Amino acid sequence: MADTPPHTPMMTQYLGLKADFPNTLLFYRMGDFYELFFEDAEKAVRLLDITLTQRGQSAGKPVVMAGVPFHSVDNYLSKLIKLGESVAICEQVGEVGGKGPVERKVVRVVTPGTLTDAELLNDKTEAYVLAVHASERAGKSGGCGLAWLSVTEGELRLAECSADQLPAWIARISPSEVIFSSELPAHLLHLLSGVRVKSERPSWAFDSSLGQRKLLAQLHVASLEAWQAQDLVQAHAAASALLAYAEHTQGRSLTHVQKLRVERNEERIDLPATTRRNLELTQTLRGEDSPTLFSLMDTCMTGMGSRTLKRWLLEPPRERVLAQQRLDAIAALQGEHGAGVWRNLRTALKGLGDVQRISARIALRQVRPRELVALGLALQRAAQLPAMLSESADTPWLKTLCKSLVSPPECAALLQAALLPEPSALVRDGGVINHGFDAELDELRNIQNHGDSFLLELEVRERERTGIHNLKVQFNRVHGFYIEVSQGQLERVPDDYRRRQTLKNAERFITPELKAFEDKALSAQERALSREKFLFEQLLDDLQQFVPSLSQVAWALATLDVLACLSERSLTLHWCAPELVNTPGISIMRGRHPVVEARLAETGGSFIANDTQLGPTQRMQIITGPNMGGKSTYMRQVALIVLLASIGSHVPAEACRIGPIDAIHTRIGAADDLANAQSTFMLEMTEGAQILHAATSNSLVLMDEIGRGTSTFDGLALASGIATYLHDKSQSYNLFATHYFELTEFAATHRSAANVHVSAAESGNDIVFLHEIQPGPASRSYGIQVARLAGMPTSVLNHAKHALAALETDAQNTRAQVDLFAEPPEAIDTGPTPLQAKLAQLDPDTLSPREALDALYALKKLLD
């Protein structure tokens, strides 16, 4: 059998690079294309719908390949990232023309969690990469370490939690990608099953000691005590792997990541994943981006403002100081009767570049020329804002923001001096560096643009110097530039002329000056482009020192953008400033659901406002009324008003007073989770159990139709038990909607509960929903009337009417007086069973194998 021929030099190079990225698509640069080979090519064809080809052979096998044009690579990267793929970008770094293939190396890796390209990122959403670590012995209550960051944000976050809290943390962070150790315990790995993009890393990358050293070096400090992070050992291990992975993908250190935040549960109002979903904060129940609370509120002028607003909505602080600072700032910006500077501020921010992401790309040396021009314009505009805000900046927080807006003047001056006002999109195209910034570049450009005038000027000068009136300065492709002198004028040729070519009737010469011009002219374009690249890299070097101050400017601009946005929303939507108090309670006068109200306004409708009073004397409302009457809308609006007040925003109400809040829990709607083998009722009970275990006296709880996923008696019994637990044990603020009219008796025996109902009126066979919350229980659910509105056949409705009448008559005749809310009788203690007694006598640590086997047989005998 003949020996297998070796791979070609290029395929040998490719396979060597591919070996370092076995699970990543490798884009291998060849001229004007990025090529993929073998399995990568076949996979790319499926994902990108491109053409699969074959070219030649390597090691005796056809080379299967597919390619994408380099100038449109961002479109293909975007598709792959959305599909959860990662891509290694391999560029030519060596000079063309030597022996063997051109030197290539992977310059960066594009993954869903480490995106930096503007074309691949959503302006309004951060892409987070999260590292999860836990020791092998971590059980349900064992410690897990979390570390996460957005590469374009410049802030690293740490947290530690128990294993059973991990899903809640993942839902809260909403990472685009999760990295984990190859030795992560199986039960924790299962908890990551809902994450779309996961990357396994070697266990040695999760080193707590190395992680602590990396954090100290990253922050340029000697201790982590300022953040109270010195003892977060598991989080240090996660940070070790996270920083190494992020640096690996970017191909360099993350010099712009110089902020650290330690997240702790007690610092934020808890918004579980179910709450975020049910309140439709950033996505509708159908998974769409609009209409949501965020889509209604986001009128920010910049992408960094939109991202900041989203973070405020999803991370409301428990401590009221920050929320009050925001409210004070909004009041200052609005001035009297809304005539403050907020309008001018929004005008100034309109069209501003994304300073936050541009700063990060400067640090990563991935920034493009036009982004730097946008940065320069943003800095100029930012420098004008403190004067604009001078009259309004009478609050400490606004004064702090104004100080942060001032960047080193040298930075803006450097950008203005170095870059053309309208540069090319890419450095490789030239036309980036400003005129007058570099003498050598100006000379090369002058040669390119004014070569003919130089030759004419030289010809005139040489004619005057030599007296040869028919002297000519010319050029051809074979001999380059030359001075041509006829045979009759050769005696006048100066000594510095050097013969280049002899013709029949003339001689051609060159002078040192013309030779120098020739050298420059023939390579001027190439040298000018090379010089521009060099100057641009030098510019990036000079800008590195300004990255920390640029990050501060970005923070201030984003914060002002959000405050101006909240000022505008408050006045446009007729919201009021809430009062944040330390006394317990929720008091809302004429509250409205902001999203529903906005949707009704689009069609000319009006929203019916309602009051809400919850406090020490009334902690629970039992809400009854017809389907479609507005029970769920009312409950959600209370939660949204509490959330908005907690972030420091005005709220959709005429007046609002909110006491301390530590969580907002919701159990709303009917759904199942078949992928995790959970039926509708099982999911309902699971979410209900989570709320009962977590709710405290400062929590707001929304329970909508709990117990409806099973039989009537089962559901009623469970609903009564849950209501009793929330009232007696949790003592939280509860909005409890139900169709079990038996539960309306709850208020009679529980002093902190009250009945309210959503009003409706019948008109013949029709029903009119009044959407008004009134005291007392409802008398009917109007289910048949709602079925008529849904288009049910008349025969079905008639059947239902007769059946309902019979059932109601039977229930009235046979109804037993059952106290649903009485305490259950205590279980009779009969003492331990013989089996339990025998087990209690055993000490497993002292038994020999033989004794353990004998004990097992004895226990089995007792069981039988």
mmCIF file of C-alpha atoms in Angstrom, residues 638-834:
data_model
loop_
_atom_site.group_PDB
_atom_site.id
_atom_site.type_symbol
_atom_site.label_atom_id
_atom_site.label_comp_id
_atom_site.label_asym_id
_atom_site.label_seq_id
_atom_site.Cartn_x
_atom_site.Cartn_y
_atom_site.Cartn_z
ATOM 1 C CA VAL A 638 -49.565 48.141 41.241
ATOM 2 C CA ALA A 639 -46.362 46.129 40.771
ATOM 3 C CA LEU A 640 -45.153 48.404 37.947
ATOM 4 C CA ILE A 641 -45.831 51.549 39.977
ATOM 5 C CA VAL A 642 -43.877 50.106 42.915
ATOM 6 C CA LEU A 643 -41.008 49.176 40.587
ATOM 7 C CA LEU A 644 -40.901 52.583 38.893
ATOM 8 C CA ALA A 645 -40.901 54.377 42.227
ATOM 9 C CA SER A 646 -38.084 52.142 43.454
ATOM 10 C CA ILE A 647 -35.786 53.035 40.544
ATOM 11 C CA GLY A 648 -36.359 56.763 41.086
ATOM 12 C CA SER A 649 -38.830 57.380 38.259
ATOM 13 C CA HIS A 650 -42.124 59.218 38.290
ATOM 14 C CA VAL A 651 -45.148 56.909 38.231
ATOM 15 C CA PRO A 652 -48.520 56.700 36.422
ATOM 16 C CA ALA A 653 -50.724 57.947 39.257
ATOM 17 C CA GLU A 654 -52.024 61.165 40.786
ATOM 18 C CA ALA A 655 -50.234 60.487 44.070
ATOM 19 C CA CYS A 656 -48.089 57.663 45.363
ATOM 20 C CA ARG A 657 -46.391 56.781 48.649
ATOM 21 C CA ILE A 658 -44.194 53.673 48.822
ATOM 22 C CA GLY A 659 -42.610 52.148 51.911
ATOM 23 C CA PRO A 660 -39.684 49.694 52.004
ATOM 24 C CA ILE A 661 -39.864 46.890 49.410
ATOM 25 C CA ASP A 662 -37.490 43.923 49.146
ATOM 26 C CA ALA A 663 -39.112 41.823 46.380
ATOM 27 C CA ILE A 664 -41.910 41.655 43.837
ATOM 28 C CA HIS A 665 -43.268 38.122 43.338
ATOM 29 C CA THR A 666 -45.860 37.129 40.757
ATOM 30 C CA ARG A 667 -47.833 33.978 39.930
ATOM 31 C CA ILE A 668 -49.901 34.906 36.916
ATOM 32 C CA GLY A 669 -51.260 33.040 33.905
ATOM 33 C CA ALA A 670 -51.449 29.425 32.822
ATOM 34 C CA ALA A 671 -48.497 27.779 31.094
ATOM 35 C CA ASP A 672 -46.525 24.566 31.135
ATOM 36 C CA ASP A 673 -42.875 23.604 30.835
ATOM 37 C CA LEU A 674 -42.988 20.331 28.958
ATOM 38 C CA ALA A 675 -39.252 20.403 28.224
ATOM 39 C CA ASN A 676 -38.661 20.035 31.967
ATOM 40 C CA ALA A 677 -41.590 17.628 32.470
ATOM 41 C CA GLN A 678 -43.732 20.171 34.316
ATOM 42 C CA SER A 679 -47.470 20.291 33.654
ATOM 43 C CA THR A 680 -49.479 23.494 33.934
ATOM 44 C CA PHE A 681 -50.522 22.699 37.495
ATOM 45 C CA MET A 682 -47.067 21.498 38.538
ATOM 46 C CA LEU A 683 -45.524 24.731 37.252
ATOM 47 C CA GLU A 684 -48.224 26.711 39.054
ATOM 48 C CA MET A 685 -47.491 24.942 42.337
ATOM 49 C CA THR A 686 -43.711 25.212 41.867
ATOM 50 C CA GLU A 687 -43.878 28.960 41.350
ATOM 51 C CA GLY A 688 -46.313 29.284 44.245
ATOM 52 C CA ALA A 689 -43.986 27.337 46.538
ATOM 53 C CA GLN A 690 -41.041 29.538 45.569
ATOM 54 C CA ILE A 691 -43.037 32.618 46.511
ATOM 55 C CA LEU A 692 -44.134 31.201 49.876
ATOM 56 C CA HIS A 693 -40.546 30.338 50.781
ATOM 57 C CA ALA A 694 -39.157 33.742 49.710
ATOM 58 C CA ALA A 695 -41.823 36.344 50.557
ATOM 59 C CA THR A 696 -41.269 38.579 53.600
ATOM 60 C CA SER A 697 -43.257 41.341 55.252
ATOM 61 C CA ASN A 698 -41.708 43.843 52.792
ATOM 62 C CA SER A 699 -42.530 41.821 49.669
ATOM 63 C CA LEU A 700 -45.280 42.548 47.167
ATOM 64 C CA VAL A 701 -46.997 39.320 46.054
ATOM 65 C CA LEU A 702 -49.340 38.958 43.076
ATOM 66 C CA MET A 703 -51.333 35.704 43.046
ATOM 67 C CA ASP A 704 -53.661 35.341 40.074
ATOM 68 C CA GLU A 705 -56.059 32.374 39.968
ATOM 69 C CA ILE A 706 -53.882 30.033 42.031
ATOM 70 C CA GLY A 707 -55.267 26.490 42.207
ATOM 71 C CA ARG A 708 -57.190 26.510 38.942
ATOM 72 C CA GLY A 709 -55.064 23.802 37.300
ATOM 73 C CA THR A 710 -56.668 20.946 39.234
ATOM 74 C CA SER A 711 -60.122 19.842 40.400
ATOM 75 C CA THR A 712 -62.405 22.392 42.047
ATOM 76 C CA PHE A 713 -62.066 21.051 45.582
ATOM 77 C CA ASP A 714 -58.299 20.495 45.317
ATOM 78 C CA GLY A 715 -57.781 23.962 43.894
ATOM 79 C CA LEU A 716 -60.021 25.649 46.425
ATOM 80 C CA ALA A 717 -58.330 23.861 49.319
ATOM 81 C CA LEU A 718 -54.851 24.821 48.070
ATOM 82 C CA ALA A 719 -55.866 28.419 47.362
ATOM 83 C CA SER A 720 -57.252 28.798 50.882
ATOM 84 C CA GLY A 721 -54.077 27.335 52.380
ATOM 85 C CA ILE A 722 -51.843 29.624 50.301
ATOM 86 C CA ALA A 723 -53.890 32.703 51.179
ATOM 87 C CA THR A 724 -53.727 31.817 54.874
ATOM 88 C CA TYR A 725 -49.940 31.306 54.737
ATOM 89 C CA LEU A 726 -49.367 34.636 52.989
ATOM 90 C CA HIS A 727 -51.601 36.452 55.463
ATOM 91 C CA ASP A 728 -50.460 34.801 58.694
ATOM 92 C CA LYS A 729 -46.857 33.727 58.068
ATOM 93 C CA SER A 730 -45.358 35.851 55.284
ATOM 94 C CA GLN A 731 -47.431 38.934 56.150
ATOM 95 C CA SER A 732 -46.489 40.375 52.763
ATOM 96 C CA TYR A 733 -48.463 42.852 50.669
ATOM 97 C CA ASN A 734 -50.792 40.554 48.734
ATOM 98 C CA LEU A 735 -53.036 41.004 45.722
ATOM 99 C CA PHE A 736 -54.919 37.710 45.527
ATOM 100 C CA ALA A 737 -57.226 37.339 42.503
ATOM 101 C CA THR A 738 -59.565 34.344 42.392
ATOM 102 C CA HIS A 739 -62.779 32.927 40.939
ATOM 103 C CA TYR A 740 -63.344 30.811 44.038
ATOM 104 C CA PHE A 741 -66.119 32.853 45.665
ATOM 105 C CA GLU A 742 -65.706 30.745 48.797
ATOM 106 C CA LEU A 743 -62.458 32.679 49.386
ATOM 107 C CA THR A 744 -64.391 35.916 49.830
ATOM 108 C CA GLU A 745 -65.190 34.632 53.313
ATOM 109 C CA PHE A 746 -61.483 34.925 54.087
ATOM 110 C CA ALA A 747 -61.761 38.617 54.969
ATOM 111 C CA ALA A 748 -64.370 37.896 57.628
ATOM 112 C CA THR A 749 -61.909 35.864 59.707
ATOM 113 C CA HIS A 750 -58.628 37.598 58.857
ATOM 114 C CA ARG A 751 -58.384 41.203 59.987
ATOM 115 C CA SER A 752 -55.655 42.257 57.513
ATOM 116 C CA ALA A 753 -57.584 41.056 54.450
ATOM 117 C CA ALA A 754 -60.261 42.884 52.490
ATOM 118 C CA ASN A 755 -62.538 41.994 49.585
ATOM 119 C CA VAL A 756 -62.524 44.097 46.432
ATOM 120 C CA HIS A 757 -63.974 43.370 43.023
ATOM 121 C CA VAL A 758 -63.797 44.548 39.435
ATOM 122 C CA SER A 759 -67.165 45.938 38.485
ATOM 123 C CA ALA A 760 -69.224 44.922 35.457
ATOM 124 C CA ALA A 761 -72.779 45.465 34.274
ATOM 125 C CA GLU A 762 -75.140 43.364 32.180
ATOM 126 C CA SER A 763 -77.103 44.815 29.300
ATOM 127 C CA GLY A 764 -79.463 42.138 28.033
ATOM 128 C CA ASN A 765 -77.291 39.196 27.032
ATOM 129 C CA ASP A 766 -74.192 41.400 26.849
ATOM 130 C CA ILE A 767 -71.733 42.440 29.526
ATOM 131 C CA VAL A 768 -70.031 45.799 29.971
ATOM 132 C CA PHE A 769 -66.679 45.796 31.794
ATOM 133 C CA LEU A 770 -66.327 48.909 33.953
ATOM 134 C CA HIS A 771 -62.707 48.129 34.994
ATOM 135 C CA GLU A 772 -63.246 49.871 38.319
ATOM 136 C CA ILE A 773 -62.044 48.387 41.605
ATOM 137 C CA GLN A 774 -64.809 48.598 44.183
ATOM 138 C CA PRO A 775 -64.995 47.354 47.785
ATOM 139 C CA GLY A 776 -66.663 44.051 48.566
ATOM 140 C CA PRO A 777 -66.819 40.709 46.751
ATOM 141 C CA ALA A 778 -68.201 40.129 43.248
ATOM 142 C CA SER A 779 -71.388 38.139 42.867
ATOM 143 C CA ARG A 780 -70.679 36.454 39.531
ATOM 144 C CA SER A 781 -67.842 35.608 37.161
ATOM 145 C CA TYR A 782 -69.774 36.180 33.917
ATOM 146 C CA GLY A 783 -67.936 33.303 32.250
ATOM 147 C CA ILE A 784 -70.763 32.518 29.805
ATOM 148 C CA GLN A 785 -70.973 36.161 28.705
ATOM 149 C CA VAL A 786 -67.223 36.205 28.042
ATOM 150 C CA ALA A 787 -67.602 32.959 26.064
ATOM 151 C CA ARG A 788 -70.238 34.686 23.925
ATOM 152 C CA LEU A 789 -67.772 37.531 23.222
ATOM 153 C CA ALA A 790 -65.220 34.915 22.175
ATOM 154 C CA GLY A 791 -67.642 33.557 19.535
ATOM 155 C CA MET A 792 -68.803 30.315 21.124
ATOM 156 C CA PRO A 793 -71.703 28.630 19.238
ATOM 157 C CA THR A 794 -75.178 29.477 20.552
ATOM 158 C CA SER A 795 -75.960 25.837 21.266
ATOM 159 C CA VAL A 796 -72.936 25.607 23.551
ATOM 160 C CA LEU A 797 -73.932 28.791 25.388
ATOM 161 C CA ASN A 798 -77.515 27.563 25.906
ATOM 162 C CA HIS A 799 -76.257 24.224 27.213
ATOM 163 C CA ALA A 800 -73.888 26.040 29.587
ATOM 164 C CA LYS A 801 -76.682 28.282 30.900
ATOM 165 C CA HIS A 802 -78.893 25.324 31.841
ATOM 166 C CA ALA A 803 -75.978 23.405 33.342
ATOM 167 C CA LEU A 804 -74.880 26.450 35.374
ATOM 168 C CA ALA A 805 -78.391 26.973 36.757
ATOM 169 C CA ALA A 806 -78.596 23.331 37.815
ATOM 170 C CA LEU A 807 -75.162 23.374 39.431
ATOM 171 C CA GLU A 808 -75.874 26.583 41.364
ATOM 172 C CA THR A 809 -79.216 25.195 42.631
ATOM 173 C CA ASP A 810 -77.579 21.934 43.675
ATOM 174 C CA ALA A 811 -74.735 23.775 45.416
ATOM 175 C CA GLN A 812 -77.146 25.920 47.418
ATOM 176 C CA ASN A 813 -79.177 22.874 48.499
ATOM 177 C CA THR A 814 -76.274 20.640 49.473
ATOM 178 C CA ARG A 815 -73.589 23.080 50.546
ATOM 179 C CA ALA A 816 -71.972 22.128 53.851
ATOM 180 C CA GLN A 817 -70.530 24.707 56.170
ATOM 181 C CA VAL A 818 -66.808 24.082 55.857
ATOM 182 C CA ASP A 819 -64.284 26.396 57.472
ATOM 183 C CA LEU A 820 -61.641 26.625 54.769
ATOM 184 C CA PHE A 821 -59.379 28.764 56.899
ATOM 185 C CA ALA A 822 -59.337 26.885 60.212
ATOM 186 C CA GLU A 823 -56.027 25.655 61.544
ATOM 187 C CA PRO A 824 -55.510 21.949 60.716
ATOM 188 C CA PRO A 825 -55.720 19.569 63.704
ATOM 189 C CA GLU A 826 -52.439 18.584 65.241
ATOM 190 C CA ALA A 827 -51.164 15.167 64.199
ATOM 191 C CA ILE A 828 -51.376 12.531 66.931
ATOM 192 C CA ASP A 829 -47.885 11.579 68.077
ATOM 193 C CA THR A 830 -47.810 7.781 68.386
ATOM 194 C CA GLY A 831 -44.072 7.657 68.916
ATOM 195 C CA PRO A 832 -41.479 6.079 66.605
ATOM 196 C CA THR A 833 -42.278 2.889 64.707
ATOM 197 C CA PRO A 834 -40.144 -0.207 65.406
#
